[in-house]
Amino acid sequence: MTKVRKRKIKIKKKNFLIFIIFLLLITITFSKITSLLLNLSTNNKEKTEEKKEFSETEKKLKKLNNVNKKITYFKINNLDRYLAYQNKNKKLNTTQIIKDVNMDLDKEPYEDMNEAKNLNKTNILVNKHNYLRKNYVPENLEKINTRYALSDMSLVNEAKNAFEKMSSTALNENLKIIAMSTYRSYEYQVNLYNNYVKSDGKDAADTYSGRPGNSEHQTGLAVDVYNQKENYTNFEKTEEYIWMQNNAYKYGFILRFPKGKEKETGYEFESWHYRYVGKSIAKEIKERNISLEEYIATH
């Protein structure tokens, strides 16, 4: 009788253990199924949101005639800016809209500016939308030989060598291209700009002088020239100007503020102001008849 009772107790214990294990298995299975369903629900929600967002982007791109598929310099981060600019300039084609916004022409000068990129490189862009910090000094500044410049004129080494070659070639043709203003520090530009403002007023000064931090003379790549005969403001009337128009690009220089490009550059025409960008960029700018702003906006 005792043996039978013990046997029954063992069976009960065994059945209880089986029951517990069964419950655990059901609990684990239920937990996994619940987790799987939650993940599926989350993924479906995310996909729905992504689809909705993608659909909104598609609608916006359609308003721009899907120009993103046609030009390589379309920037998706500028999409809302493109559309806002399009609404204000309905007569412009979409290609021009993209280019203008890439040049920040949808912004007011000196407002919401960007810090200049490509520091110490020849394709750096400094203008009314891109600034340099007060303490920025370009690397490898070197003084230009006084045969080709006024005293204490400095450019970045690569630009300085190119300018001396260019000026030397012109001199061999009995033409003088003399550097009269080159690298300017931030502090120098402060005094210069303030004097222009006192003389002509701020609005007028802004048409021909960069504000401190927005002058590309601070890059060490810009040079103002004259021929030691005419005042630099009359450089357009000289033989040297004609020579520069035909040859400057061969040495990596461009006329920085050309006629007809006031909208793009933000400055009136300056026949004496040149900028070193390197031979390949200078050649393309010359061939396409564009400004530096347009070159960078389309690359």
PDB file of C-alpha atoms in Angstrom:
ATOM      1  CA  MET A   1       0.000   0.000   0.000  1.00  0.00           C
ATOM      2  CA  THR A   2       2.831   2.390   0.836  1.00  0.00           C
ATOM      3  CA  LYS A   3       4.556   1.668  -2.439  1.00  0.00           C
ATOM      4  CA  VAL A   4       1.426   2.472  -4.394  1.00  0.00           C
ATOM      5  CA  ARG A   5       1.005   5.796  -2.595  1.00  0.00           C
ATOM      6  CA  LYS A   6       4.602   6.758  -3.268  1.00  0.00           C
ATOM      7  CA  ARG A   7       4.144   5.894  -6.907  1.00  0.00           C
ATOM      8  CA  LYS A   8       1.046   8.104  -7.163  1.00  0.00           C
ATOM      9  CA  ILE A   9       2.897  11.001  -5.537  1.00  0.00           C
ATOM     10  CA  LYS A  10       5.747  10.677  -8.044  1.00  0.00           C
ATOM     11  CA  ILE A  11       3.286  10.647 -10.915  1.00  0.00           C
ATOM     12  CA  LYS A  12       1.599  13.782  -9.571  1.00  0.00           C
ATOM     13  CA  LYS A  13       4.949  15.568  -9.239  1.00  0.00           C
ATOM     14  CA  LYS A  14       5.907  14.557 -12.726  1.00  0.00           C
ATOM     15  CA  ASN A  15       2.593  15.753 -14.116  1.00  0.00           C
ATOM     16  CA  PHE A  16       2.988  19.035 -12.231  1.00  0.00           C
ATOM     17  CA  LEU A  17       6.456  19.577 -13.689  1.00  0.00           C
ATOM     18  CA  ILE A  18       5.125  18.824 -17.159  1.00  0.00           C
ATOM     19  CA  PHE A  19       2.328  21.294 -16.591  1.00  0.00           C
ATOM     20  CA  ILE A  20       4.795  24.005 -15.458  1.00  0.00           C
ATOM     21  CA  ILE A  21       7.027  23.377 -18.453  1.00  0.00           C
ATOM     22  CA  PHE A  22       3.982  23.519 -20.717  1.00  0.00           C
ATOM     23  CA  LEU A  23       2.972  26.874 -19.219  1.00  0.00           C
ATOM     24  CA  LEU A  24       6.477  28.234 -19.667  1.00  0.00           C
ATOM     25  CA  LEU A  25       6.519  27.140 -23.296  1.00  0.00           C
ATOM     26  CA  ILE A  26       3.154  28.783 -23.906  1.00  0.00           C
ATOM     27  CA  THR A  27       4.326  31.996 -22.179  1.00  0.00           C
ATOM     28  CA  ILE A  28       7.566  32.138 -24.203  1.00  0.00           C
ATOM     29  CA  THR A  29       5.728  31.389 -27.437  1.00  0.00           C
ATOM     30  CA  PHE A  30       3.116  34.050 -26.697  1.00  0.00           C
ATOM     31  CA  SER A  31       5.854  36.558 -25.855  1.00  0.00           C
ATOM     32  CA  LYS A  32       7.666  35.887 -29.122  1.00  0.00           C
ATOM     33  CA  ILE A  33       4.470  36.139 -31.156  1.00  0.00           C
ATOM     34  CA  THR A  34       3.566  39.400 -29.409  1.00  0.00           C
ATOM     35  CA  SER A  35       7.057  40.795 -30.048  1.00  0.00           C
ATOM     36  CA  LEU A  36       6.891  39.730 -33.690  1.00  0.00           C
ATOM     37  CA  LEU A  37       3.511  41.376 -34.153  1.00  0.00           C
ATOM     38  CA  LEU A  38       4.751  44.579 -32.514  1.00  0.00           C
ATOM     39  CA  ASN A  39       7.785  44.652 -34.792  1.00  0.00           C
ATOM     40  CA  LEU A  40       5.625  44.082 -37.844  1.00  0.00           C
ATOM     41  CA  SER A  41       3.313  46.862 -36.733  1.00  0.00           C
ATOM     42  CA  THR A  42       6.247  49.238 -36.137  1.00  0.00           C
ATOM     43  CA  ASN A  43       7.859  48.372 -39.471  1.00  0.00           C
ATOM     44  CA  ASN A  44       4.578  48.860 -41.313  1.00  0.00           C
ATOM     45  CA  LYS A  45       4.113  52.215 -39.585  1.00  0.00           C
ATOM     46  CA  GLU A  46       7.652  53.301 -40.494  1.00  0.00           C
ATOM     47  CA  LYS A  47       7.171  52.152 -44.082  1.00  0.00           C
ATOM     48  CA  THR A  48       3.892  54.050 -44.262  1.00  0.00           C
ATOM     49  CA  GLU A  49       5.576  57.179 -42.930  1.00  0.00           C
ATOM     50  CA  GLU A  50       8.506  56.751 -45.331  1.00  0.00           C
ATOM     51  CA  LYS A  51       6.091  56.244 -48.214  1.00  0.00           C
ATOM     52  CA  LYS A  52       4.158  59.333 -47.171  1.00  0.00           C
ATOM     53  CA  GLU A  53       7.350  61.366 -46.867  1.00  0.00           C
ATOM     54  CA  PHE A  54       8.626  60.043 -50.203  1.00  0.00           C
ATOM     55  CA  SER A  55       5.314  60.910 -51.773  1.00  0.00           C
ATOM     56  CA  GLU A  56       5.583  64.495 -50.497  1.00  0.00           C
ATOM     57  CA  THR A  57       9.110  64.773 -51.912  1.00  0.00           C
ATOM     58  CA  GLU A  58       7.902  63.441 -55.254  1.00  0.00           C
ATOM     59  CA  LYS A  59       5.150  66.062 -55.335  1.00  0.00           C
ATOM     60  CA  LYS A  60       7.667  68.825 -54.655  1.00  0.00           C
ATOM     61  CA  LEU A  61      10.043  67.546 -57.327  1.00  0.00           C
ATOM     62  CA  LYS A  62       7.200  67.429 -59.822  1.00  0.00           C
ATOM     63  CA  LYS A  63       6.636  71.156 -59.260  1.00  0.00           C
ATOM     64  CA  LEU A  64      10.222  71.618 -60.423  1.00  0.00           C
ATOM     65  CA  ASN A  65       9.620  69.438 -63.501  1.00  0.00           C
ATOM     66  CA  ASN A  66      11.795  66.719 -61.945  1.00  0.00           C
ATOM     67  CA  VAL A  67      14.846  68.826 -62.743  1.00  0.00           C
ATOM     68  CA  ASN A  68      16.816  66.693 -60.270  1.00  0.00           C
ATOM     69  CA  LYS A  69      17.017  64.020 -62.994  1.00  0.00           C
ATOM     70  CA  LYS A  70      18.379  66.466 -65.533  1.00  0.00           C
ATOM     71  CA  ILE A  71      21.147  68.388 -63.774  1.00  0.00           C
ATOM     72  CA  THR A  72      23.948  67.076 -61.599  1.00  0.00           C
ATOM     73  CA  TYR A  73      24.179  70.092 -59.303  1.00  0.00           C
ATOM     74  CA  PHE A  74      20.658  69.735 -57.905  1.00  0.00           C
ATOM     75  CA  LYS A  75      20.846  69.645 -54.087  1.00  0.00           C
ATOM     76  CA  ILE A  76      18.016  67.825 -52.357  1.00  0.00           C
ATOM     77  CA  ASN A  77      18.687  69.752 -49.129  1.00  0.00           C
ATOM     78  CA  ASN A  78      17.754  72.941 -50.990  1.00  0.00           C
ATOM     79  CA  LEU A  79      14.421  71.556 -52.221  1.00  0.00           C
ATOM     80  CA  ASP A  80      12.175  73.802 -50.096  1.00  0.00           C
ATOM     81  CA  ARG A  81      14.323  76.824 -50.939  1.00  0.00           C
ATOM     82  CA  TYR A  82      14.008  76.039 -54.661  1.00  0.00           C
ATOM     83  CA  LEU A  83      10.228  75.960 -54.363  1.00  0.00           C
ATOM     84  CA  ALA A  84      10.052  79.185 -52.332  1.00  0.00           C
ATOM     85  CA  TYR A  85      12.298  80.935 -54.880  1.00  0.00           C
ATOM     86  CA  GLN A  86      10.191  79.567 -57.725  1.00  0.00           C
ATOM     87  CA  ASN A  87       7.048  81.043 -56.175  1.00  0.00           C
ATOM     88  CA  LYS A  88       8.698  84.467 -56.092  1.00  0.00           C
ATOM     89  CA  ASN A  89      10.216  84.196 -59.581  1.00  0.00           C
ATOM     90  CA  LYS A  90       7.614  82.468 -61.736  1.00  0.00           C
ATOM     91  CA  LYS A  91       9.186  83.613 -65.012  1.00  0.00           C
ATOM     92  CA  LEU A  92      12.488  81.843 -64.347  1.00  0.00           C
ATOM     93  CA  ASN A  93      13.037  78.363 -65.728  1.00  0.00           C
ATOM     94  CA  THR A  94      13.805  75.580 -63.260  1.00  0.00           C
ATOM     95  CA  THR A  95      17.475  75.314 -64.241  1.00  0.00           C
ATOM     96  CA  GLN A  96      18.006  79.000 -63.446  1.00  0.00           C
ATOM     97  CA  ILE A  97      16.135  78.579 -60.156  1.00  0.00           C
ATOM     98  CA  ILE A  98      18.468  75.780 -59.070  1.00  0.00           C
ATOM     99  CA  LYS A  99      21.544  77.782 -60.038  1.00  0.00           C
ATOM    100  CA  ASP A 100      20.356  80.976 -58.325  1.00  0.00           C
ATOM    101  CA  VAL A 101      19.527  79.222 -55.062  1.00  0.00           C
ATOM    102  CA  ASN A 102      22.853  77.363 -55.142  1.00  0.00           C
ATOM    103  CA  MET A 103      24.444  80.837 -55.303  1.00  0.00           C
ATOM    104  CA  ASP A 104      22.322  81.891 -52.280  1.00  0.00           C
ATOM    105  CA  LEU A 105      20.551  84.529 -54.359  1.00  0.00           C
ATOM    106  CA  ASP A 106      17.355  83.671 -52.522  1.00  0.00           C
ATOM    107  CA  LYS A 107      18.934  85.258 -49.436  1.00  0.00           C
ATOM    108  CA  GLU A 108      19.660  88.881 -48.684  1.00  0.00           C
ATOM    109  CA  PRO A 109      23.374  89.824 -48.792  1.00  0.00           C
ATOM    110  CA  TYR A 110      25.125  89.481 -45.433  1.00  0.00           C
ATOM    111  CA  GLU A 111      22.143  87.631 -43.918  1.00  0.00           C
ATOM    112  CA  ASP A 112      22.158  83.947 -42.935  1.00  0.00           C
ATOM    113  CA  MET A 113      25.734  83.609 -44.183  1.00  0.00           C
ATOM    114  CA  ASN A 114      27.820  80.445 -44.441  1.00  0.00           C
ATOM    115  CA  GLU A 115      31.392  80.092 -43.276  1.00  0.00           C
ATOM    116  CA  ALA A 116      33.618  79.771 -46.348  1.00  0.00           C
ATOM    117  CA  LYS A 117      34.632  76.236 -47.343  1.00  0.00           C
ATOM    118  CA  ASN A 118      37.834  75.032 -49.014  1.00  0.00           C
ATOM    119  CA  LEU A 119      40.122  77.153 -46.859  1.00  0.00           C
ATOM    120  CA  ASN A 120      43.635  77.455 -48.300  1.00  0.00           C
ATOM    121  CA  LYS A 121      42.439  76.075 -51.649  1.00  0.00           C
ATOM    122  CA  THR A 122      42.187  77.895 -54.955  1.00  0.00           C
ATOM    123  CA  ASN A 123      38.434  77.260 -55.309  1.00  0.00           C
ATOM    124  CA  ILE A 124      37.514  79.001 -52.049  1.00  0.00           C
ATOM    125  CA  LEU A 125      34.506  81.297 -52.400  1.00  0.00           C
ATOM    126  CA  VAL A 126      34.255  84.466 -50.320  1.00  0.00           C
ATOM    127  CA  ASN A 127      31.481  86.948 -51.059  1.00  0.00           C
ATOM    128  CA  LYS A 128      28.380  88.498 -49.488  1.00  0.00           C
ATOM    129  CA  HIS A 129      27.069  85.061 -48.554  1.00  0.00           C
ATOM    130  CA  ASN A 130      30.282  83.315 -47.490  1.00  0.00           C
ATOM    131  CA  TYR A 131      32.606  84.720 -44.860  1.00  0.00           C
ATOM    132  CA  LEU A 132      36.036  84.193 -43.335  1.00  0.00           C
ATOM    133  CA  ARG A 133      36.708  84.317 -39.623  1.00  0.00           C
ATOM    134  CA  LYS A 134      38.592  87.272 -38.149  1.00  0.00           C
ATOM    135  CA  ASN A 135      41.654  85.167 -37.400  1.00  0.00           C
ATOM    136  CA  TYR A 136      41.893  83.518 -40.823  1.00  0.00           C
ATOM    137  CA  VAL A 137      45.276  84.000 -42.476  1.00  0.00           C
ATOM    138  CA  PRO A 138      46.014  81.967 -45.623  1.00  0.00           C
ATOM    139  CA  GLU A 139      48.960  79.598 -45.636  1.00  0.00           C
ATOM    140  CA  ASN A 140      52.132  80.173 -47.667  1.00  0.00           C
ATOM    141  CA  LEU A 141      51.818  83.916 -48.190  1.00  0.00           C
ATOM    142  CA  GLU A 142      54.814  85.295 -50.105  1.00  0.00           C
ATOM    143  CA  LYS A 143      55.808  88.772 -51.234  1.00  0.00           C
ATOM    144  CA  ILE A 144      55.691  89.542 -54.943  1.00  0.00           C
ATOM    145  CA  ASN A 145      58.870  90.714 -56.651  1.00  0.00           C
ATOM    146  CA  THR A 146      58.781  94.539 -56.689  1.00  0.00           C
ATOM    147  CA  ARG A 147      59.428  94.407 -60.413  1.00  0.00           C
ATOM    148  CA  TYR A 148      55.782  93.333 -60.726  1.00  0.00           C
ATOM    149  CA  ALA A 149      54.218  94.954 -57.679  1.00  0.00           C
ATOM    150  CA  LEU A 150      54.260  97.820 -55.253  1.00  0.00           C
ATOM    151  CA  SER A 151      56.227  97.098 -52.084  1.00  0.00           C
ATOM    152  CA  ASP A 152      54.856  94.690 -49.471  1.00  0.00           C
ATOM    153  CA  MET A 153      52.355  93.027 -51.804  1.00  0.00           C
ATOM    154  CA  SER A 154      51.731  89.364 -50.904  1.00  0.00           C
ATOM    155  CA  LEU A 155      49.830  86.452 -52.416  1.00  0.00           C
ATOM    156  CA  VAL A 156      49.599  82.756 -51.638  1.00  0.00           C
ATOM    157  CA  ASN A 157      52.685  81.048 -53.107  1.00  0.00           C
ATOM    158  CA  GLU A 158      50.903  79.412 -56.071  1.00  0.00           C
ATOM    159  CA  ALA A 159      49.121  82.635 -57.004  1.00  0.00           C
ATOM    160  CA  LYS A 160      52.250  84.711 -56.485  1.00  0.00           C
ATOM    161  CA  ASN A 161      54.304  82.539 -58.863  1.00  0.00           C
ATOM    162  CA  ALA A 162      51.559  82.594 -61.488  1.00  0.00           C
ATOM    163  CA  PHE A 163      51.191  86.368 -61.224  1.00  0.00           C
ATOM    164  CA  GLU A 164      54.930  86.946 -61.652  1.00  0.00           C
ATOM    165  CA  LYS A 165      54.959  84.740 -64.761  1.00  0.00           C
ATOM    166  CA  MET A 166      51.972  86.557 -66.200  1.00  0.00           C
ATOM    167  CA  SER A 167      53.357  89.995 -65.432  1.00  0.00           C
ATOM    168  CA  SER A 168      56.761  89.017 -66.805  1.00  0.00           C
ATOM    169  CA  THR A 169      55.236  87.814 -70.079  1.00  0.00           C
ATOM    170  CA  ALA A 170      53.296  91.057 -70.426  1.00  0.00           C
ATOM    171  CA  LEU A 171      56.432  93.066 -69.675  1.00  0.00           C
ATOM    172  CA  ASN A 172      58.202  91.304 -72.538  1.00  0.00           C
ATOM    173  CA  GLU A 173      55.445  92.727 -74.741  1.00  0.00           C
ATOM    174  CA  ASN A 174      56.048  96.218 -73.318  1.00  0.00           C
ATOM    175  CA  LEU A 175      52.964  96.050 -71.101  1.00  0.00           C
ATOM    176  CA  LYS A 176      52.912  96.658 -67.367  1.00  0.00           C
ATOM    177  CA  ILE A 177      50.614  94.707 -65.085  1.00  0.00           C
ATOM    178  CA  ILE A 178      51.502  95.813 -61.583  1.00  0.00           C
ATOM    179  CA  ALA A 179      49.951  94.482 -58.365  1.00  0.00           C
ATOM    180  CA  MET A 180      48.783  97.396 -56.243  1.00  0.00           C
ATOM    181  CA  SER A 181      46.570  95.608 -53.693  1.00  0.00           C
ATOM    182  CA  THR A 182      46.769  91.944 -52.747  1.00  0.00           C
ATOM    183  CA  TYR A 183      46.369  90.168 -49.391  1.00  0.00           C
ATOM    184  CA  ARG A 184      44.522  92.194 -46.760  1.00  0.00           C
ATOM    185  CA  SER A 185      44.031  91.142 -43.174  1.00  0.00           C
ATOM    186  CA  TYR A 186      40.621  91.316 -41.496  1.00  0.00           C
ATOM    187  CA  GLU A 187      41.773  94.325 -39.466  1.00  0.00           C
ATOM    188  CA  TYR A 188      42.984  96.140 -42.585  1.00  0.00           C
ATOM    189  CA  GLN A 189      39.599  95.582 -44.227  1.00  0.00           C
ATOM    190  CA  VAL A 190      37.828  97.006 -41.163  1.00  0.00           C
ATOM    191  CA  ASN A 191      39.598 100.349 -41.574  1.00  0.00           C
ATOM    192  CA  LEU A 192      39.269 100.375 -45.367  1.00  0.00           C
ATOM    193  CA  TYR A 193      35.548  99.584 -45.369  1.00  0.00           C
ATOM    194  CA  ASN A 194      34.784 102.087 -42.616  1.00  0.00           C
ATOM    195  CA  ASN A 195      36.556 104.812 -44.570  1.00  0.00           C
ATOM    196  CA  TYR A 196      34.491 103.996 -47.658  1.00  0.00           C
ATOM    197  CA  VAL A 197      31.308 104.166 -45.583  1.00  0.00           C
ATOM    198  CA  LYS A 198      32.300 107.561 -44.175  1.00  0.00           C
ATOM    199  CA  SER A 199      33.088 108.804 -47.656  1.00  0.00           C
ATOM    200  CA  ASP A 200      30.211 107.399 -49.731  1.00  0.00           C
ATOM    201  CA  GLY A 201      27.705 105.879 -47.310  1.00  0.00           C
ATOM    202  CA  LYS A 202      27.069 102.212 -46.523  1.00  0.00           C
ATOM    203  CA  ASP A 203      24.838 101.405 -49.501  1.00  0.00           C
ATOM    204  CA  ALA A 204      27.352 102.766 -51.984  1.00  0.00           C
ATOM    205  CA  ALA A 205      30.316 101.180 -50.192  1.00  0.00           C
ATOM    206  CA  ASP A 206      28.654  97.762 -50.391  1.00  0.00           C
ATOM    207  CA  THR A 207      28.587  97.941 -54.193  1.00  0.00           C
ATOM    208  CA  TYR A 208      32.363  98.034 -54.506  1.00  0.00           C
ATOM    209  CA  SER A 209      33.912  96.971 -51.189  1.00  0.00           C
ATOM    210  CA  GLY A 210      33.584  93.785 -49.189  1.00  0.00           C
ATOM    211  CA  ARG A 211      32.735  94.061 -45.537  1.00  0.00           C
ATOM    212  CA  PRO A 212      35.360  92.759 -43.096  1.00  0.00           C
ATOM    213  CA  GLY A 213      35.374  88.962 -43.333  1.00  0.00           C
ATOM    214  CA  ASN A 214      33.640  89.057 -46.714  1.00  0.00           C
ATOM    215  CA  SER A 215      36.512  90.404 -48.790  1.00  0.00           C
ATOM    216  CA  GLU A 216      38.300  87.813 -50.901  1.00  0.00           C
ATOM    217  CA  HIS A 217      41.491  89.830 -50.510  1.00  0.00           C
ATOM    218  CA  GLN A 218      41.723  88.051 -47.151  1.00  0.00           C
ATOM    219  CA  THR A 219      42.186  84.758 -49.049  1.00  0.00           C
ATOM    220  CA  GLY A 220      45.528  85.893 -50.487  1.00  0.00           C
ATOM    221  CA  LEU A 221      44.278  84.972 -53.970  1.00  0.00           C
ATOM    222  CA  ALA A 222      42.919  88.335 -55.149  1.00  0.00           C
ATOM    223  CA  VAL A 223      44.917  91.100 -56.787  1.00  0.00           C
ATOM    224  CA  ASP A 224      44.096  94.621 -57.971  1.00  0.00           C
ATOM    225  CA  VAL A 225      46.284  95.792 -60.842  1.00  0.00           C
ATOM    226  CA  TYR A 226      47.185  98.916 -62.801  1.00  0.00           C
ATOM    227  CA  ASN A 227      49.738  99.877 -65.461  1.00  0.00           C
ATOM    228  CA  GLN A 228      51.585 102.679 -63.596  1.00  0.00           C
ATOM    229  CA  LYS A 229      50.199 105.206 -66.076  1.00  0.00           C
ATOM    230  CA  GLU A 230      46.441 105.331 -65.700  1.00  0.00           C
ATOM    231  CA  ASN A 231      44.524 105.363 -62.426  1.00  0.00           C
ATOM    232  CA  TYR A 232      43.473 101.799 -61.623  1.00  0.00           C
ATOM    233  CA  THR A 233      39.800 102.736 -62.113  1.00  0.00           C
ATOM    234  CA  ASN A 234      40.646 103.433 -65.771  1.00  0.00           C
ATOM    235  CA  PHE A 235      42.299 100.057 -66.313  1.00  0.00           C
ATOM    236  CA  GLU A 236      39.549  99.076 -68.744  1.00  0.00           C
ATOM    237  CA  LYS A 237      40.828 101.726 -71.176  1.00  0.00           C
ATOM    238  CA  THR A 238      44.363 100.338 -71.304  1.00  0.00           C
ATOM    239  CA  GLU A 239      46.146  97.897 -73.612  1.00  0.00           C
ATOM    240  CA  GLU A 240      46.986  95.884 -70.523  1.00  0.00           C
ATOM    241  CA  TYR A 241      43.283  95.259 -69.888  1.00  0.00           C
ATOM    242  CA  ILE A 242      42.796  93.895 -73.399  1.00  0.00           C
ATOM    243  CA  TRP A 243      45.842  91.669 -72.907  1.00  0.00           C
ATOM    244  CA  MET A 244      44.465  90.399 -69.591  1.00  0.00           C
ATOM    245  CA  GLN A 245      41.124  89.601 -71.201  1.00  0.00           C
ATOM    246  CA  ASN A 246      42.905  87.370 -73.706  1.00  0.00           C
ATOM    247  CA  ASN A 247      45.608  85.872 -71.518  1.00  0.00           C
ATOM    248  CA  ALA A 248      44.848  85.970 -67.774  1.00  0.00           C
ATOM    249  CA  TYR A 249      43.115  82.576 -67.779  1.00  0.00           C
ATOM    250  CA  LYS A 250      46.250  80.932 -69.189  1.00  0.00           C
ATOM    251  CA  TYR A 251      47.929  81.703 -65.868  1.00  0.00           C
ATOM    252  CA  GLY A 252      44.949  80.753 -63.701  1.00  0.00           C
ATOM    253  CA  PHE A 253      43.425  84.228 -63.214  1.00  0.00           C
ATOM    254  CA  ILE A 254      39.895  85.418 -63.876  1.00  0.00           C
ATOM    255  CA  LEU A 255      38.311  88.853 -64.013  1.00  0.00           C
ATOM    256  CA  ARG A 256      36.448  88.547 -60.727  1.00  0.00           C
ATOM    257  CA  PHE A 257      33.630  91.053 -61.229  1.00  0.00           C
ATOM    258  CA  PRO A 258      32.753  91.136 -64.950  1.00  0.00           C
ATOM    259  CA  LYS A 259      30.170  93.282 -66.688  1.00  0.00           C
ATOM    260  CA  GLY A 260      26.698  91.792 -66.694  1.00  0.00           C
ATOM    261  CA  LYS A 261      27.389  89.595 -63.670  1.00  0.00           C
ATOM    262  CA  GLU A 262      26.472  92.073 -60.934  1.00  0.00           C
ATOM    263  CA  LYS A 263      23.535  89.930 -59.819  1.00  0.00           C
ATOM    264  CA  GLU A 264      25.731  86.860 -59.365  1.00  0.00           C
ATOM    265  CA  THR A 265      28.790  88.488 -57.799  1.00  0.00           C
ATOM    266  CA  GLY A 266      27.019  91.195 -55.807  1.00  0.00           C
ATOM    267  CA  TYR A 267      29.501  93.836 -57.049  1.00  0.00           C
ATOM    268  CA  GLU A 268      29.679  96.321 -59.872  1.00  0.00           C
ATOM    269  CA  PHE A 269      32.139  95.759 -62.714  1.00  0.00           C
ATOM    270  CA  GLU A 270      35.810  96.148 -61.731  1.00  0.00           C
ATOM    271  CA  SER A 271      38.280  95.948 -64.600  1.00  0.00           C
ATOM    272  CA  TRP A 272      41.266  95.886 -62.223  1.00  0.00           C
ATOM    273  CA  HIS A 273      40.253  93.111 -59.820  1.00  0.00           C
ATOM    274  CA  TYR A 274      41.529  89.605 -60.633  1.00  0.00           C
ATOM    275  CA  ARG A 275      41.370  86.351 -58.760  1.00  0.00           C
ATOM    276  CA  TYR A 276      43.585  83.283 -58.936  1.00  0.00           C
ATOM    277  CA  VAL A 277      41.606  80.031 -59.258  1.00  0.00           C
ATOM    278  CA  GLY A 278      44.049  77.786 -61.110  1.00  0.00           C
ATOM    279  CA  LYS A 279      44.331  77.091 -64.833  1.00  0.00           C
ATOM    280  CA  SER A 280      41.591  74.476 -65.256  1.00  0.00           C
ATOM    281  CA  ILE A 281      38.902  76.475 -63.438  1.00  0.00           C
ATOM    282  CA  ALA A 282      39.979  79.727 -65.118  1.00  0.00           C
ATOM    283  CA  LYS A 283      39.764  78.067 -68.538  1.00  0.00           C
ATOM    284  CA  GLU A 284      36.231  76.782 -67.904  1.00  0.00           C
ATOM    285  CA  ILE A 285      35.051  80.137 -66.552  1.00  0.00           C
ATOM    286  CA  LYS A 286      36.506  81.846 -69.620  1.00  0.00           C
ATOM    287  CA  GLU A 287      34.928  79.397 -72.065  1.00  0.00           C
ATOM    288  CA  ARG A 288      31.500  79.461 -70.413  1.00  0.00           C
ATOM    289  CA  ASN A 289      31.612  83.222 -69.819  1.00  0.00           C
ATOM    290  CA  ILE A 290      30.459  82.820 -66.227  1.00  0.00           C
ATOM    291  CA  SER A 291      31.370  84.153 -62.783  1.00  0.00           C
ATOM    292  CA  LEU A 292      33.096  82.232 -60.009  1.00  0.00           C
ATOM    293  CA  GLU A 293      29.753  82.046 -58.199  1.00  0.00           C
ATOM    294  CA  GLU A 294      28.175  80.328 -61.198  1.00  0.00           C
ATOM    295  CA  TYR A 295      31.068  77.918 -61.547  1.00  0.00           C
ATOM    296  CA  ILE A 296      30.795  76.771 -57.938  1.00  0.00           C
ATOM    297  CA  ALA A 297      26.979  76.648 -58.061  1.00  0.00           C
ATOM    298  CA  THR A 298      27.105  74.239 -61.002  1.00  0.00           C
ATOM    299  CA  HIS A 299      29.736  71.848 -59.623  1.00  0.00           C
TER     300      HIS A 299
END
